[in-house]
Short mmCIF file of C-alpha atoms in Angstrom, two decimals:
data_model
loop_
_atom_site.label_atom_id
_atom_site.label_comp_id
_atom_site.label_asym_id
_atom_site.label_seq_id
_atom_site.Cartn_x
_atom_site.Cartn_y
_atom_site.Cartn_z
CA UNK A 28 55.82 3.34 93.84
CA UNK A 29 55.13 0.52 91.41
CA UNK A 30 57.87 -1.59 89.93
CA UNK A 31 57.72 -2.90 86.37
CA UNK A 32 59.52 -6.01 85.31
CA UNK A 33 59.65 -8.34 82.33
CA UNK A 34 59.82 -12.04 83.21
CA UNK A 35 59.68 -15.32 81.35
CA UNK A 36 57.28 -18.02 82.50
CA UNK A 37 57.15 -21.30 80.59
CA UNK A 38 58.72 -19.74 77.51
CA UNK A 39 56.44 -16.70 77.38
CA UNK A 40 57.30 -13.12 78.26
CA UNK A 41 55.11 -11.33 80.81
CA UNK A 42 55.25 -7.76 82.03
CA UNK A 43 54.60 -7.56 85.76
CA UNK A 44 53.71 -4.40 87.63
CA UNK A 45 53.45 -4.24 91.40
CA UNK A 46 54.55 -2.74 94.67
CA UNK A 47 56.77 -5.72 95.51
CA UNK A 48 60.50 -5.49 94.93
CA UNK A 49 61.82 -6.62 91.54
CA UNK A 50 63.66 -9.50 93.24
CA UNK A 51 60.42 -10.69 94.85
CA UNK A 52 58.56 -10.48 91.53
CA UNK A 53 61.34 -12.50 89.87
CA UNK A 54 61.12 -15.08 92.63
CA UNK A 55 57.33 -15.38 92.18
CA UNK A 56 57.70 -15.76 88.41
CA UNK A 57 60.44 -18.35 88.89
CA UNK A 58 58.22 -20.33 91.28
CA UNK A 59 55.34 -20.36 88.78
CA UNK A 60 57.69 -21.36 85.96
CA UNK A 61 59.17 -24.17 88.05
CA UNK A 62 55.73 -25.48 89.06
CA UNK A 63 54.53 -25.44 85.43
CA UNK A 64 57.64 -27.33 84.29
CA UNK A 65 57.26 -29.95 87.05
CA UNK A 66 53.66 -30.61 86.07
CA UNK A 67 54.50 -30.62 82.34
CA UNK A 68 57.25 -33.19 82.93
CA UNK A 69 54.68 -35.55 84.47
CA UNK A 70 51.90 -34.71 81.98
CA UNK A 71 53.51 -33.97 78.59
CA UNK A 72 50.20 -33.92 76.69
CA UNK A 73 48.66 -31.04 78.66
CA UNK A 74 48.00 -27.85 76.73
CA UNK A 75 49.29 -24.60 78.22
CA UNK A 76 45.88 -23.49 79.56
CA UNK A 77 45.34 -26.72 81.50
CA UNK A 78 48.94 -26.67 82.64
CA UNK A 79 48.48 -23.14 83.98
CA UNK A 80 45.27 -24.06 85.82
CA UNK A 81 46.81 -27.18 87.37
CA UNK A 82 49.83 -25.11 88.42
CA UNK A 83 47.54 -22.54 90.03
CA UNK A 84 45.63 -25.29 91.85
CA UNK A 85 48.90 -26.81 93.13
CA UNK A 86 50.23 -23.43 94.26
CA UNK A 87 46.91 -22.60 95.97
CA UNK A 88 47.00 -25.99 97.72
CA UNK A 89 50.54 -25.33 98.97
CA UNK A 90 49.49 -21.87 100.18
CA UNK A 91 46.40 -23.12 102.03
CA UNK A 92 48.39 -25.87 103.75
CA UNK A 93 51.00 -23.34 104.89
CA UNK A 94 48.28 -20.93 106.03
CA UNK A 95 46.62 -23.66 108.07
CA UNK A 96 49.96 -24.54 109.70
CA UNK A 97 50.59 -20.86 110.43
CA UNK A 98 47.11 -20.43 111.95
CA UNK A 99 47.65 -23.51 114.15
CA UNK A 100 51.03 -22.20 115.34
CA UNK A 101 49.57 -18.76 116.07
CA UNK A 102 46.74 -20.40 118.02
CA UNK A 103 49.28 -22.36 120.09
CA UNK A 104 51.29 -19.20 120.78
CA UNK A 105 48.18 -17.26 121.81
CA UNK A 106 47.13 -20.08 124.17
CA UNK A 107 50.53 -19.96 125.90
CA UNK A 108 50.44 -16.21 126.55
CA UNK A 109 49.36 -15.24 130.10
#
């Protein structure tokens, strides 16, 4: 079952559709909105397209760092198993 939800990101309305719960989709939208606002505060002259790309790059960087940490932890756990 797909959920549909209307969210606001950086002052624009978006209609999201997905299998995730509505609360999860709201949390994702809120995270994107927060990241865009943080970057905009530090770079007030950025247009929305560049702001969105920089936000995506920052979010991808955060994700890849967390994934690397997770992979390292899983490797340590697997090495400790008999």
